[in-house]
Coordinates of C-alpha atoms in Angstrom, one line a residue:
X1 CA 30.2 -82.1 27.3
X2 CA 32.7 -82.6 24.0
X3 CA 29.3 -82.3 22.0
X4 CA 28.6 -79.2 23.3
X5 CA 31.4 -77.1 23.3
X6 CA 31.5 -78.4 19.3
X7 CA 28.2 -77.1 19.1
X8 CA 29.1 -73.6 20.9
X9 CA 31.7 -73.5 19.1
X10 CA 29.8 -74.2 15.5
X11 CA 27.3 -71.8 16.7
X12 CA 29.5 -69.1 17.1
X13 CA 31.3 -69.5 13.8
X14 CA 28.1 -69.2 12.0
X15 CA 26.9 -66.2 13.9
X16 CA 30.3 -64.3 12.8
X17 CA 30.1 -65.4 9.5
X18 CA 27.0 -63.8 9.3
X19 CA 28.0 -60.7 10.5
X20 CA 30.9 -60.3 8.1
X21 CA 28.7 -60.8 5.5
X22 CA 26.5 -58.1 6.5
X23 CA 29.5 -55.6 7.0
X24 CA 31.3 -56.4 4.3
X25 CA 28.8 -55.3 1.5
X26 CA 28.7 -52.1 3.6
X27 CA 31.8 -51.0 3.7
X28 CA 32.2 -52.4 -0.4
X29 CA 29.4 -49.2 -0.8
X30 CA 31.3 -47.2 1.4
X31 CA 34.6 -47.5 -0.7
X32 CA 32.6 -47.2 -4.0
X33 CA 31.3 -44.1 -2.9
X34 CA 34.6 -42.9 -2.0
X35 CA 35.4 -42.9 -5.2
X36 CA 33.0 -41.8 -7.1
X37 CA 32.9 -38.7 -5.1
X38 CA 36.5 -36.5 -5.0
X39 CA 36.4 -32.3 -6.3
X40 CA 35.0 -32.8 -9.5
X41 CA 32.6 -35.5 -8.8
X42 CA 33.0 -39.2 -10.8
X43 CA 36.4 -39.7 -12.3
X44 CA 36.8 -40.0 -15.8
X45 CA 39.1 -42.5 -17.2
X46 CA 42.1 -39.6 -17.5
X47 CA 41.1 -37.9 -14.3
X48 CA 40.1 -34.6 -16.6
X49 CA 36.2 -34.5 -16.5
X50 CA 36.2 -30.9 -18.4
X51 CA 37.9 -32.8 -21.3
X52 CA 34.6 -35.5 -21.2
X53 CA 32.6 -32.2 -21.9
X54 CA 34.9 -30.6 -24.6
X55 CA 36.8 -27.8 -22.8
X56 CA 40.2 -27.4 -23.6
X57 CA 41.1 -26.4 -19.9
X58 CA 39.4 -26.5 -16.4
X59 CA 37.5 -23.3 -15.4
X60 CA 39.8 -21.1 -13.4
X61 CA 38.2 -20.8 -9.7
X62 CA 35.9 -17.4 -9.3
X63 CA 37.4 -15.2 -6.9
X64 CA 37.0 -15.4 -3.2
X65 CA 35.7 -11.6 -1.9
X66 CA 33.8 -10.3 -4.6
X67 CA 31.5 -6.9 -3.4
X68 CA 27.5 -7.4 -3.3
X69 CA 25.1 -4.8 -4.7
X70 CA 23.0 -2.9 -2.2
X71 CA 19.3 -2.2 -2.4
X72 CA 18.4 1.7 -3.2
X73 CA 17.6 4.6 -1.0
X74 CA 14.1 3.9 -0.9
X75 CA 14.5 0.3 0.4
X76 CA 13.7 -1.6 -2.5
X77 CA 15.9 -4.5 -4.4
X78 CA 18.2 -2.7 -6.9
X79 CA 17.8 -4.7 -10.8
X80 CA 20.6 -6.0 -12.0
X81 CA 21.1 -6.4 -15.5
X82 CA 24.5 -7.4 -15.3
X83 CA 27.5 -7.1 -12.0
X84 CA 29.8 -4.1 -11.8
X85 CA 32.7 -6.3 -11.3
X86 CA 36.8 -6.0 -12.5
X87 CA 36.8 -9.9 -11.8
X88 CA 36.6 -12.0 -15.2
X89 CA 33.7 -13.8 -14.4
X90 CA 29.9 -14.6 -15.9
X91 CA 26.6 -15.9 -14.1
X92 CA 25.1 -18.6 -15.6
X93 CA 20.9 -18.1 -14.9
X94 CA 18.6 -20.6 -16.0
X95 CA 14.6 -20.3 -16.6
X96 CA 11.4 -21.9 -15.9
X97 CA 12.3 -25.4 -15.0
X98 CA 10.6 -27.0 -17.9
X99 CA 13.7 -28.5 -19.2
X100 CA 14.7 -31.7 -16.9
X101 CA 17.9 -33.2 -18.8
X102 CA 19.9 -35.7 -16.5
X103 CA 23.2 -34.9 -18.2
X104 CA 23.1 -31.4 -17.0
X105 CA 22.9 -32.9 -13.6
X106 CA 26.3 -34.8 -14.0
X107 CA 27.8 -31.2 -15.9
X108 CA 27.4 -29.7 -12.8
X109 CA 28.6 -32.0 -10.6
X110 CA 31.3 -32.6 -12.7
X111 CA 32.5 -28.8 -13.3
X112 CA 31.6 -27.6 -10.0
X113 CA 29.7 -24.7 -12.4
X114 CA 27.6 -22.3 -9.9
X115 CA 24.6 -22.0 -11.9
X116 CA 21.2 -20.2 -10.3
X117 CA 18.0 -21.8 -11.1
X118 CA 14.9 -19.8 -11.6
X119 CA 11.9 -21.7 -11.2
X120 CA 8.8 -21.3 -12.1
X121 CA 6.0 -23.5 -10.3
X122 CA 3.7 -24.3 -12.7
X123 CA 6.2 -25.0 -15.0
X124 CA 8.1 -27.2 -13.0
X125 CA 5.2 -29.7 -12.2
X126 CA 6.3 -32.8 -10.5
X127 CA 10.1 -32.4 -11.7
X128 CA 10.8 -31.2 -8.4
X129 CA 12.9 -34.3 -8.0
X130 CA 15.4 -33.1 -10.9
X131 CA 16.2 -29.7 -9.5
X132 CA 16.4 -31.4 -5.9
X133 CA 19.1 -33.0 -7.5
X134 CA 20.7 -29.9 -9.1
X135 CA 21.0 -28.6 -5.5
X136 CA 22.2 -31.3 -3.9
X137 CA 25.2 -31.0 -6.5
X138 CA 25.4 -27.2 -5.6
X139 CA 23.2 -24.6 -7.6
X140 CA 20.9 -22.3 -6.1
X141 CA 17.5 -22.1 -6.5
X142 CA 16.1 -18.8 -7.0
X143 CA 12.5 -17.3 -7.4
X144 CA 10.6 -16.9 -10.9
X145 CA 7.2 -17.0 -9.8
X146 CA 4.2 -19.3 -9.3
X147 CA 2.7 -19.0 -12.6
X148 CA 4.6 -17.3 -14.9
X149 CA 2.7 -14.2 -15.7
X150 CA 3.9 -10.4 -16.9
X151 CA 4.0 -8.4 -13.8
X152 CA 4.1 -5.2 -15.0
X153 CA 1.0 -3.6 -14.5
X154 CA -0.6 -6.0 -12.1
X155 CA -2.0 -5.0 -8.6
X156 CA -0.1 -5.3 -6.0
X157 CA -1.9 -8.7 -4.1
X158 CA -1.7 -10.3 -7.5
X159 CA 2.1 -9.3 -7.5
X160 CA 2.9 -9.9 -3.9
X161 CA 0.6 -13.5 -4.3
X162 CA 2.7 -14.3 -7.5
X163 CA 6.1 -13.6 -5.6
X164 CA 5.7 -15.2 -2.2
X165 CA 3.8 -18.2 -3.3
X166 CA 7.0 -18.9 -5.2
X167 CA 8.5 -18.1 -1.7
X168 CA 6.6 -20.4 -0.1
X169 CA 6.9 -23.4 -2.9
X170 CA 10.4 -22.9 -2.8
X171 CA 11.2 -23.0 1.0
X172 CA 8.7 -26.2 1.6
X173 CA 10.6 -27.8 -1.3
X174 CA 14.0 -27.0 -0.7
X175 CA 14.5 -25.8 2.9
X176 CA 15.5 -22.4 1.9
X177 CA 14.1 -19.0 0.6
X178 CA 15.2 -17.6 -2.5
X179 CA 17.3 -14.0 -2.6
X180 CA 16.8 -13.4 -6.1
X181 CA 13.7 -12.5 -8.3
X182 CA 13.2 -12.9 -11.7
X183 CA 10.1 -11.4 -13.5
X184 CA 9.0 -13.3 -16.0
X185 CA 9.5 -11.8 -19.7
X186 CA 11.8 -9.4 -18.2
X187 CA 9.0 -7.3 -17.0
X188 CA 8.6 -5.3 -13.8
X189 CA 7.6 -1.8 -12.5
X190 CA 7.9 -0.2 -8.9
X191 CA 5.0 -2.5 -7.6
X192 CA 7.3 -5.6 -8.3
X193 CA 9.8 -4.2 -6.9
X194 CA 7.6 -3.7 -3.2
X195 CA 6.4 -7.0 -3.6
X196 CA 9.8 -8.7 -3.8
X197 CA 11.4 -6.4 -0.8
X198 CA 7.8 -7.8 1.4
X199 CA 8.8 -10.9 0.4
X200 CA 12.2 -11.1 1.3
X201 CA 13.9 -10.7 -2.1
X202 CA 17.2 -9.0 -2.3
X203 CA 17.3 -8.4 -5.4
X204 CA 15.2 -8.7 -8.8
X205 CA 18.1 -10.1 -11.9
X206 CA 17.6 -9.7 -15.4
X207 CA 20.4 -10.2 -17.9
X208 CA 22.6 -9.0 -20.5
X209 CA 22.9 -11.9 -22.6
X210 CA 19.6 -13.0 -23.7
X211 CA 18.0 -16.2 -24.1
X212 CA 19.9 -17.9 -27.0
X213 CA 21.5 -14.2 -27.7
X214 CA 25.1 -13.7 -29.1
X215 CA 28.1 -15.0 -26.7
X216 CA 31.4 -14.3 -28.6
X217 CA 31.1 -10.9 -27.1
X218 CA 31.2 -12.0 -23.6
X219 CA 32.6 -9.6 -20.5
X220 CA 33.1 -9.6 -17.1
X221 CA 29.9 -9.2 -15.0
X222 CA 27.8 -10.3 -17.9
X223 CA 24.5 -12.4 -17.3
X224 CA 23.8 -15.1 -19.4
X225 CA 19.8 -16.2 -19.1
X226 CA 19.3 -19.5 -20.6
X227 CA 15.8 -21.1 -21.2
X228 CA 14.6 -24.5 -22.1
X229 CA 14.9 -25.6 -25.5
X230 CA 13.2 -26.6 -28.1
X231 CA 12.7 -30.6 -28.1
X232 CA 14.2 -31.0 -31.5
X233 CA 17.1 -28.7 -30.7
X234 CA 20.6 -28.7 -28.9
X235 CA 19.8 -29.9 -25.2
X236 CA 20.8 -27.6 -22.1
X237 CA 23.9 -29.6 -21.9
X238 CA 25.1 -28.9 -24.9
X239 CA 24.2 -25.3 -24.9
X240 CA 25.9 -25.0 -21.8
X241 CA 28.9 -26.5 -23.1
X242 CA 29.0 -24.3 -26.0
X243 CA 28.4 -21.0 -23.8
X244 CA 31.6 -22.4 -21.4
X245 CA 33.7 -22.8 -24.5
X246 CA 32.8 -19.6 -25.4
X247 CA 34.0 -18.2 -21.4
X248 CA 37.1 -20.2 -21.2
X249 CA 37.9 -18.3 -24.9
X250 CA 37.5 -15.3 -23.6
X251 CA 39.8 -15.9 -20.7
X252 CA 36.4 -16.1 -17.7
X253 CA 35.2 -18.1 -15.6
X254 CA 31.5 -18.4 -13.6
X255 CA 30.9 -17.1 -10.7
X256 CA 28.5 -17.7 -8.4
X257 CA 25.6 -15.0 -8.9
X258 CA 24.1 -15.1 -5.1
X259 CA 27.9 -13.6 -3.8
X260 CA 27.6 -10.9 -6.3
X261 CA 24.2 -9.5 -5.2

């Protein structure tokens, strides 16, 4: 009977053993993961990430209420070239989806920036991954067509094909469906514009400050469209981190383009 309840009792020792080591690697995770994740994502070794990416001061917080533009008379998607807006804030738009640069992932993340993605299918390719990632750490994904072409001009099933394949790729992707449009080289006519409102755009963007254009002249309500670089040149990151200087300087901040329009 003694031999037993020595076994019993051996038995049970083992069996909670075992499950405190399979909990306690569990809840190490959990602790790591608390924190690594807090407002501005992992903590640098001063608790300042905007200093890790050369700012001299965090980005003040875009305003709460800001108004929305509204489509015209007719029904179609107004273009925006840049927001009618007293608060000091820029719209940070990227293009094509060709440039995949992990940093910019952790920039994000790290600066809470707001940025809208415009993607472009074909472009993309299998990096579908990367920009998953990009919304997971909070920019939107917006509409820049399937295949990239001038729209201008085009048919109407070529435009309206163009537009809410993009739609389609986007939602089955993603889970959502874009608001925004961008044509591809800027270009557009009224077709584009009735192929966007059929496809359940909101609103077709273009910008004020061009790819790679001038920034020290930055205002309020400006839109700042920024491409993929050359492979020998400044990555996104550090364009990005150039352009935010450039904001912060001018006493801006980003706001988040989708509450604007």
């Amino acid at each position: 009977m003694r031999a037993r309840t020595l076994v019993a009792a051996g038995l049970a020792a083992v069996l909670l053993t075992g499950c405190a080591q399979s909990v306690d690697p569990i809840e190490r995770l959990g602790k790591k993961a608390a924190q690594r994740v807090g407002s501005y994502g992992p903590a640098r070794a001063d608790g300042r990430p905007y200093r890790h990416w050369g700012l001299p001061a965090p980005l003040p917080a875009p305003p709460r209420v800001p108004a929305r533009a509204r489509a015209d008379r007719d029904g179609l998607p107004p273009v925006v070239r840049r927001v009618e807006t007293s608060d000091k804030v820029v719209f940070l738009t990227y293009d094509d989806g060709a440039e995949k640069d992990p940093r910019f992932v952790e920039l994000v993340r790290e600066l809470r920036l707001p940025v809208s993605m415009f993607l472009t299918d074909s472009v993309v390719g299998p990096g579908y991954g990367h920009f998953a990632r990009l919304q997971s750490v909070g920019a939107s994904i917006q509409n820049h067509t399937l295949d990239h072409p001038a729209l201008r001009g085009l048919p109407y099933t070529g435009q309206r094909a163009e537009i809410c394949g993009q739609q389609e790729k986007v939602r089955s992707r993603f889970g959502v469906r874009p608001r925004l449009l961008r044509p591809p080289y800027g270009t557009y006519d009224r077709t584009t514009l009735r192929a966007a409102a059929d496809c359940g755009l909101s609103a077709v963007v273009l910008w004020s400050v061009p790819p790679e254009g001038e920034t020290r002249g930055l205002r309020a309500g400006d839109i700042v469209s920024m491409t993929s670089g050359e492979a020998t040149g400044p990555t996104l990151t550090e364009r990005t981190t150039a352009v935010l200087r450039e904001v912060e300087r001018r006493g801006l901040t980003v706001g988040r383009l989708e509450d604007y329009l």
